[in-house]
PDB file of C-alpha atoms in Angstrom:
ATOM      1  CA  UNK R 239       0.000   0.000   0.000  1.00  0.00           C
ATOM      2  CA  UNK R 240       1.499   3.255  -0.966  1.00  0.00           C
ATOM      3  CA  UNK R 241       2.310   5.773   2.328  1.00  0.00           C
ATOM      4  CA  UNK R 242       0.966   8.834   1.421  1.00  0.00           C
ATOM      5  CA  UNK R 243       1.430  11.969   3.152  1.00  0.00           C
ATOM      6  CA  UNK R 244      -1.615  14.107   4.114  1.00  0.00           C
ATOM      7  CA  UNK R 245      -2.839  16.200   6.840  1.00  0.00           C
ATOM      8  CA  UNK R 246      -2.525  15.013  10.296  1.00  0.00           C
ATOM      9  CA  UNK R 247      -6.294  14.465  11.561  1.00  0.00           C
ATOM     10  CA  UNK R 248      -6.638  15.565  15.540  1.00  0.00           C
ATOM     11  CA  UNK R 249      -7.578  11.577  16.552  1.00  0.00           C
ATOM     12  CA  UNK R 250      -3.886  10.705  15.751  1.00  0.00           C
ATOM     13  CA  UNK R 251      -2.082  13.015  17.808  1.00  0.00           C
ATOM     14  CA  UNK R 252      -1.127  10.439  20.254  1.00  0.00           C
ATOM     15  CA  UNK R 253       0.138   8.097  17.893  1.00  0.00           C
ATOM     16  CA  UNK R 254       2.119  10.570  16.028  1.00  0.00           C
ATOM     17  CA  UNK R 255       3.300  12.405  19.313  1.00  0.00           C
ATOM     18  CA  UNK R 256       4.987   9.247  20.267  1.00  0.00           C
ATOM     19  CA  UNK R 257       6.479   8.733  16.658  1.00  0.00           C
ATOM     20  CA  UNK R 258       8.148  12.798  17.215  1.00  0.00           C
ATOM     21  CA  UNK R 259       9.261  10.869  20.998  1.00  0.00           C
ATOM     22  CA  UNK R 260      11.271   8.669  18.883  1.00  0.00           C
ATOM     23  CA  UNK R 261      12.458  10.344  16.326  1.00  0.00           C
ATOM     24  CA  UNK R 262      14.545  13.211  18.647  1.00  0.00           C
ATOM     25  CA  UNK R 263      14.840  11.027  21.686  1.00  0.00           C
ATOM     26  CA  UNK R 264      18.838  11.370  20.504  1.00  0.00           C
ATOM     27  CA  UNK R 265      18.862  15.123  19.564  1.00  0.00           C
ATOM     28  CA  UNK R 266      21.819  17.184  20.832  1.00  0.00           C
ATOM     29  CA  UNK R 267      18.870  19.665  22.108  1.00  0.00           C
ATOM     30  CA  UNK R 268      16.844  17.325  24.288  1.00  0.00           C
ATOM     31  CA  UNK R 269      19.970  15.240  25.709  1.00  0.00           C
ATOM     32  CA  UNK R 270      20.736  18.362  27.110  1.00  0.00           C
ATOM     33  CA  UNK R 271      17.443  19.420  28.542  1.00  0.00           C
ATOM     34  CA  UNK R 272      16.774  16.156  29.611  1.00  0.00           C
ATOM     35  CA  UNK R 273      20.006  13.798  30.546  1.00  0.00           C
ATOM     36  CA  UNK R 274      18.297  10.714  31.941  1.00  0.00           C
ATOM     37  CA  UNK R 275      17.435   8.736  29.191  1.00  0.00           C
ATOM     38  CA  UNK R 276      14.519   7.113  30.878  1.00  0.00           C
ATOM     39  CA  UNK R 277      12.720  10.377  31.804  1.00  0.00           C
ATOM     40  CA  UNK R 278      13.506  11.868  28.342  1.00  0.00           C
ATOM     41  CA  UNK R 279      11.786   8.646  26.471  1.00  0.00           C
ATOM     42  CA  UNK R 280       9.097   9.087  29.288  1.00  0.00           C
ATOM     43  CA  UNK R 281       8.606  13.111  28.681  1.00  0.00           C
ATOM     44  CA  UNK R 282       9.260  13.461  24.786  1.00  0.00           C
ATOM     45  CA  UNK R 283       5.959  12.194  23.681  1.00  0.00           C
ATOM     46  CA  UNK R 284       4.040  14.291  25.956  1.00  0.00           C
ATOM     47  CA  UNK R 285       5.983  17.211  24.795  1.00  0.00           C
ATOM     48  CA  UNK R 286       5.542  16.592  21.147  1.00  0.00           C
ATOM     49  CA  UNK R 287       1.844  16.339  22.050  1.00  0.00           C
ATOM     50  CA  UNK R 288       1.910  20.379  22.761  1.00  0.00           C
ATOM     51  CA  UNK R 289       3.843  20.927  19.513  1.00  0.00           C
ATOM     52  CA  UNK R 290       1.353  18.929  17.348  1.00  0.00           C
ATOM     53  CA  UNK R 291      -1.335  20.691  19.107  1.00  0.00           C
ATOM     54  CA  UNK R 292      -0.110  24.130  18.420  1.00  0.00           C
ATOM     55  CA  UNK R 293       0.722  23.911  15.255  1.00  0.00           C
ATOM     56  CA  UNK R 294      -2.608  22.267  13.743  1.00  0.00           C
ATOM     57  CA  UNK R 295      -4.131  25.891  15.449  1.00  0.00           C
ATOM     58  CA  UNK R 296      -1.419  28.071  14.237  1.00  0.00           C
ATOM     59  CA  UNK R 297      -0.396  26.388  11.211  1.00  0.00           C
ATOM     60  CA  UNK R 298       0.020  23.007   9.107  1.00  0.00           C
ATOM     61  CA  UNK R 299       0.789  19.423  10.509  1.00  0.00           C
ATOM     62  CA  UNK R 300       1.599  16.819   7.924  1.00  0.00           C
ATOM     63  CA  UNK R 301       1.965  12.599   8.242  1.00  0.00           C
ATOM     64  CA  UNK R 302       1.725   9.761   6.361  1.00  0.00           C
ATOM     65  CA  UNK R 303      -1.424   7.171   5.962  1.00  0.00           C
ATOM     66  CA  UNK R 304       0.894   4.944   7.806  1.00  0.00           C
ATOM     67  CA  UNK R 305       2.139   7.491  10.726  1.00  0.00           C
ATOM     68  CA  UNK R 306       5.627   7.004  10.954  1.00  0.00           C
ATOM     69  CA  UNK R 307       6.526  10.339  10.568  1.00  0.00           C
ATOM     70  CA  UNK R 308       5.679  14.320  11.171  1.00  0.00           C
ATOM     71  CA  UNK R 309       6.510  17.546   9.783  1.00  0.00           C
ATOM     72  CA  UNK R 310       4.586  20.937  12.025  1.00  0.00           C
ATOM     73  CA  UNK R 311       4.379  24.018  10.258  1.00  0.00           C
ATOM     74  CA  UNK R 312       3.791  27.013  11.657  1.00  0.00           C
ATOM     75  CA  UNK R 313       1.819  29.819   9.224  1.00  0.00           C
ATOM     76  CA  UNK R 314       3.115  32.996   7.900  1.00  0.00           C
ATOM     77  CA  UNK R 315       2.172  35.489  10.812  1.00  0.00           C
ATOM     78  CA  UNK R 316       2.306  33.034  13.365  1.00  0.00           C
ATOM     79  CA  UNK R 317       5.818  31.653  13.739  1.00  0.00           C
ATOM     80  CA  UNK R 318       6.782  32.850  17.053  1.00  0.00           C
ATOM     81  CA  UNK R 319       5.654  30.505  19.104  1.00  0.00           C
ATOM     82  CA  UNK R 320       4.300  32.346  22.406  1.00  0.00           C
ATOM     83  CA  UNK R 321       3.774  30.757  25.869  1.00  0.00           C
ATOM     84  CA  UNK R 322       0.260  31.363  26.055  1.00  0.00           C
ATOM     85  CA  UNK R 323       0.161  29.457  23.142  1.00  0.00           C
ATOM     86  CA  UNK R 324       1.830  26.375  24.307  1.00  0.00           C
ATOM     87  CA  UNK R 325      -0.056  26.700  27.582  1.00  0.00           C
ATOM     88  CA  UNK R 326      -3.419  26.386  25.608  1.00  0.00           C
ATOM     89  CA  UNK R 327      -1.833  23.627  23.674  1.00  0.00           C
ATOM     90  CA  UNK R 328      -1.141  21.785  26.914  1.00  0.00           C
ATOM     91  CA  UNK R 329      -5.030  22.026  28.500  1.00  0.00           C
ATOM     92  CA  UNK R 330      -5.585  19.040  25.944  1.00  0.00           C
ATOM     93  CA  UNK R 331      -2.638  16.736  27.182  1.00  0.00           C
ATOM     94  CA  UNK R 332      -0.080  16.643  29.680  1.00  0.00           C
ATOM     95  CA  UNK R 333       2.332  19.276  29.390  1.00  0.00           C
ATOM     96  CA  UNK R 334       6.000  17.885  29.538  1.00  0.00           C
ATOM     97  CA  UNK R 335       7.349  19.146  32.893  1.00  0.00           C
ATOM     98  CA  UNK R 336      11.189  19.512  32.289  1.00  0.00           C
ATOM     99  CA  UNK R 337      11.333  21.036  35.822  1.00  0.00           C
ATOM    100  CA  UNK R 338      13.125  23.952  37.067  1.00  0.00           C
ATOM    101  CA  UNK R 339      16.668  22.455  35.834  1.00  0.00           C
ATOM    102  CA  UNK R 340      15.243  21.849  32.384  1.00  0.00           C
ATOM    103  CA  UNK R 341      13.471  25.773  32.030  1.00  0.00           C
ATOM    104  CA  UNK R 342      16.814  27.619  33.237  1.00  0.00           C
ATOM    105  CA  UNK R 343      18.888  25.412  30.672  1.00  0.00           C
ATOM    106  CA  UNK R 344      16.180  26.126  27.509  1.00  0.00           C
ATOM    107  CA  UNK R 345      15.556  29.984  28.706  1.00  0.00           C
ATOM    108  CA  UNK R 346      19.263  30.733  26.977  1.00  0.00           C
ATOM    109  CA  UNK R 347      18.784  28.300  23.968  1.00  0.00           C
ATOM    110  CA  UNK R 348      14.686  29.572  23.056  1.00  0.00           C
ATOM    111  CA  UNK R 349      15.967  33.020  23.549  1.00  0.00           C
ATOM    112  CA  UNK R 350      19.132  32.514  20.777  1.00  0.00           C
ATOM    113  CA  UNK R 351      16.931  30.770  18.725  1.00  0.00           C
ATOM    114  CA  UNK R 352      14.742  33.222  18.241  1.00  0.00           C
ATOM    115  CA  UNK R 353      16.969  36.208  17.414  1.00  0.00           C
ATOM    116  CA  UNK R 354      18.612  33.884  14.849  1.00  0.00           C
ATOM    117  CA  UNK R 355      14.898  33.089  13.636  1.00  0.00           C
ATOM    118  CA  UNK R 356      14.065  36.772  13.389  1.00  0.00           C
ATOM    119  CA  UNK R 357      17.107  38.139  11.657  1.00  0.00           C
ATOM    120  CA  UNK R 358      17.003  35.382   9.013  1.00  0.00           C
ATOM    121  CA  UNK R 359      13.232  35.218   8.306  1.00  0.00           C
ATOM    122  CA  UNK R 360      12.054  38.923   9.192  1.00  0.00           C
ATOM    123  CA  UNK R 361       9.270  38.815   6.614  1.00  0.00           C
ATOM    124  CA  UNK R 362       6.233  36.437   6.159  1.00  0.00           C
ATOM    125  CA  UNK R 363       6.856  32.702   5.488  1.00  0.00           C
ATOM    126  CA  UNK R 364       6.256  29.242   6.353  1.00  0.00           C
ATOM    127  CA  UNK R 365       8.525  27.937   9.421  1.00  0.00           C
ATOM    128  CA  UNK R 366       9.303  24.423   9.748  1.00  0.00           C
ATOM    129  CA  UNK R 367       8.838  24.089  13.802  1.00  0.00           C
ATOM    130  CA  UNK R 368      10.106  20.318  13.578  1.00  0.00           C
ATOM    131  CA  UNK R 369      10.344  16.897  10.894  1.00  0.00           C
ATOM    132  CA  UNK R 370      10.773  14.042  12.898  1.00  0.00           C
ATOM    133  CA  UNK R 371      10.456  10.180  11.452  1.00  0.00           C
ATOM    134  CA  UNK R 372      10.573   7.461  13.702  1.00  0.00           C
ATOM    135  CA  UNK R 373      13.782   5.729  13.695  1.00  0.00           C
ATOM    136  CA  UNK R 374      12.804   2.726  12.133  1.00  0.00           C
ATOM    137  CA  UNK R 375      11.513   3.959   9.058  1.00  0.00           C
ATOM    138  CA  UNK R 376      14.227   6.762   8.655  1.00  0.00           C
ATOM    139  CA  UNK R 377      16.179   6.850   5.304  1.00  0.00           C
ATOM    140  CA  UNK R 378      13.833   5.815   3.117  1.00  0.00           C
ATOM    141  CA  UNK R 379      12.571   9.320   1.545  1.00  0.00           C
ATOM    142  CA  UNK R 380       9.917   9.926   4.317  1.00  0.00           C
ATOM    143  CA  UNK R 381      11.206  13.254   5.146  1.00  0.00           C
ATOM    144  CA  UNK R 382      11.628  14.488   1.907  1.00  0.00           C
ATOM    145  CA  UNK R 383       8.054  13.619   0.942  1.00  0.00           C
ATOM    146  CA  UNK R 384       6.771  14.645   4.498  1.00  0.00           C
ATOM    147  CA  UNK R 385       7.994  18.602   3.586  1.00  0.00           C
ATOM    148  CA  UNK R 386       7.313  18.644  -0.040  1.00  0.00           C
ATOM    149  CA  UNK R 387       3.734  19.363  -0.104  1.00  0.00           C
ATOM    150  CA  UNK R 388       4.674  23.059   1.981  1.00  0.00           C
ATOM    151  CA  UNK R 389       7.976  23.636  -0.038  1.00  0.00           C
ATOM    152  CA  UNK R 390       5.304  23.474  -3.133  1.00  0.00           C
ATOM    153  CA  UNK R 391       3.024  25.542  -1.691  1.00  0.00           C
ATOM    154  CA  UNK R 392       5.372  28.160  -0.024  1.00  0.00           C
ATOM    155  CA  UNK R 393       6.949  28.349  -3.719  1.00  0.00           C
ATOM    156  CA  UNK R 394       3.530  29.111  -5.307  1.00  0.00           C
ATOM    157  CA  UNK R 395       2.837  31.448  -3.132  1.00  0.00           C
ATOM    158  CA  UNK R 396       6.055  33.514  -3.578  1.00  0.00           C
ATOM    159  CA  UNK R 397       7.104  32.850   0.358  1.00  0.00           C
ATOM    160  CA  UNK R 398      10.206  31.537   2.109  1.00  0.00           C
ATOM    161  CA  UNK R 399      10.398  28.765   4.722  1.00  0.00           C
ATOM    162  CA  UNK R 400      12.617  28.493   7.484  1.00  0.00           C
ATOM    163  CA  UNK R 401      14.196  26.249  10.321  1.00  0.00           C
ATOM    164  CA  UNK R 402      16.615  25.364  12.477  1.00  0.00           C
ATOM    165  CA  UNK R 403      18.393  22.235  13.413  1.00  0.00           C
ATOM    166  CA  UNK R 404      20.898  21.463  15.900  1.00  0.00           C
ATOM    167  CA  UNK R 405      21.734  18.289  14.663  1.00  0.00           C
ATOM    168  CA  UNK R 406      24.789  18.386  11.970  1.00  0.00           C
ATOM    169  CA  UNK R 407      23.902  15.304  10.514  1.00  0.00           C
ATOM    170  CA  UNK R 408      20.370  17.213   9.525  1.00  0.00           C
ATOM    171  CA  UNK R 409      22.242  20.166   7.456  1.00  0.00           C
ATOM    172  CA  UNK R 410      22.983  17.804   3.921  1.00  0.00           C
ATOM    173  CA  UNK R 411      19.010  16.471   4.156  1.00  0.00           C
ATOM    174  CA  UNK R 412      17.607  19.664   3.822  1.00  0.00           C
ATOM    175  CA  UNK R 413      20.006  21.049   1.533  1.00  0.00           C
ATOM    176  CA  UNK R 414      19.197  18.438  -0.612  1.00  0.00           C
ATOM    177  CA  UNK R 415      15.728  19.720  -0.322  1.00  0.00           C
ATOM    178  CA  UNK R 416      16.524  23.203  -1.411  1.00  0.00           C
ATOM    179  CA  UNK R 417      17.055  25.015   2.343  1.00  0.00           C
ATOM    180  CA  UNK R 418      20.414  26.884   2.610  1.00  0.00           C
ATOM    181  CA  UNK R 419      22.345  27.684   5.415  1.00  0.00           C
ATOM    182  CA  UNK R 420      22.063  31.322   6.442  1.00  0.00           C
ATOM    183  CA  UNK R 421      23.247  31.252  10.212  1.00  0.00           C
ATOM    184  CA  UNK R 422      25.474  28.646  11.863  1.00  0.00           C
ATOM    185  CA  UNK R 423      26.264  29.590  15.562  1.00  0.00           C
ATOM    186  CA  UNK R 424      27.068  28.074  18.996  1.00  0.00           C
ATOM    187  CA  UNK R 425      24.627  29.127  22.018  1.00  0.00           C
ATOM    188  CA  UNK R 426      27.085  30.847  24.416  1.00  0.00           C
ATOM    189  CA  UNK R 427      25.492  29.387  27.495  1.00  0.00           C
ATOM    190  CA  UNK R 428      25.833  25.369  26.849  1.00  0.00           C
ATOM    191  CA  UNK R 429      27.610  25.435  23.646  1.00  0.00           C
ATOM    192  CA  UNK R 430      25.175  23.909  21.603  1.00  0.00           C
ATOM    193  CA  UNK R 431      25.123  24.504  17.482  1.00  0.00           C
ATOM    194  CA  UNK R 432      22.328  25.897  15.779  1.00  0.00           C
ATOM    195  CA  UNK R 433      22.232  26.270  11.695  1.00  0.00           C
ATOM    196  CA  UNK R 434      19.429  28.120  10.385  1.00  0.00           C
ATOM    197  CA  UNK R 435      18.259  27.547   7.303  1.00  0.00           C
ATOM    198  CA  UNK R 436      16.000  29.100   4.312  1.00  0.00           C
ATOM    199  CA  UNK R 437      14.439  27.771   1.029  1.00  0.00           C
ATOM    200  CA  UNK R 438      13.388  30.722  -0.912  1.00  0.00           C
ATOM    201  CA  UNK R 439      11.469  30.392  -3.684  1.00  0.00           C
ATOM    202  CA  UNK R 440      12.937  30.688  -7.468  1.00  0.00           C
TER     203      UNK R 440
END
């Protein structure tokens, strides 16, 4: 059966918040936040849950018939995500408590992030707030066809996307995919690397 990618219907958050759990239980950003491995496989879903939840309100989330991967959007004028966002996100699910320890380590990194967000995507466009494909299915082109249907429609509409990644590995995947590097920095505070990244349209 072909796995086609469509829009992510609101019964299959769960299931696709635990496929995002998966897919960045090994990211650079949340083995810092969260060091135990045990609580971070036990938190990530429930995090994800907020992100999925937020961006079907505020924007686009994409998956495939067979769920085993996600790409959030978040819409042109809406893609600064703002705590009373996320908050209303979380009424619907169990917010990820990262604790005190985890908020004072992300306060530096969310802050960074977003001046590199703003000064490399100051006008309207389509940001990519995370692509995440659970580990088993990964290198197979899920990805790629996860972000195309956006990319497309960004393009049509004359607009730019943007992200950031602060996994290295990530930087060749979505250059492949058109996205260019336009900011590649360390956060001062805990010395993680963050590229940002735009596809602008031709």
């Amino acid at each position: 059966m072909e796995n086609s990618v469509l829009p992510l219907p609101p019964s299959q958050i769960k299931q696709a918040s635990t496929v995002l759990g998966r897919a960045f239980y090994d990211e650079p950003l949340f083995q810092y936040l969260i060091p135990d491995e045990a609580r971070r496989a036990r938190l990530l879903p429930s995090f994800h849950s907020i992100t999925i939840r937020y961006a079907l309100r505020y924007g686009e989330v994409y998956t495939t018939s067979k769920i085993d991967g996600v790409a959030c959007w978040l819409a042109p004028g809406h893609t600064t995500p703002t705590w009373w966002g996320m908050l209303r996100a979380a009424r619907h699910g169990a917010p990820a408590s990262f604790g005190l320890t985890g908020l004072r380590r992300y306060l530096p990194i969310g802050s960074y992030v977003e001046k590199v967000h703003e000064q490399a995507a100051s006008g309207m466009h389509w940001y990519l707030w995370g692509l995440g494909v659970d580990p088993s299915c990964q290198h197979q082109g899920i990805g790629g066809q996860l972000i195309q249907p956006m990319l497309e429609r960004a393009a049509r509409d004359h607009l730019p996307c943007y992200l950031e990644t602060m996994n290295e590995i990530n930087v060749p995947f979505y250059e492949k995919h058109g996205f260019m590097v336009v900011s590649d920095g360390i956060v001062p505070e805990c010395g993680l690397r963050v590229w940002g990244m735009v596809a602008r349209p031709s």
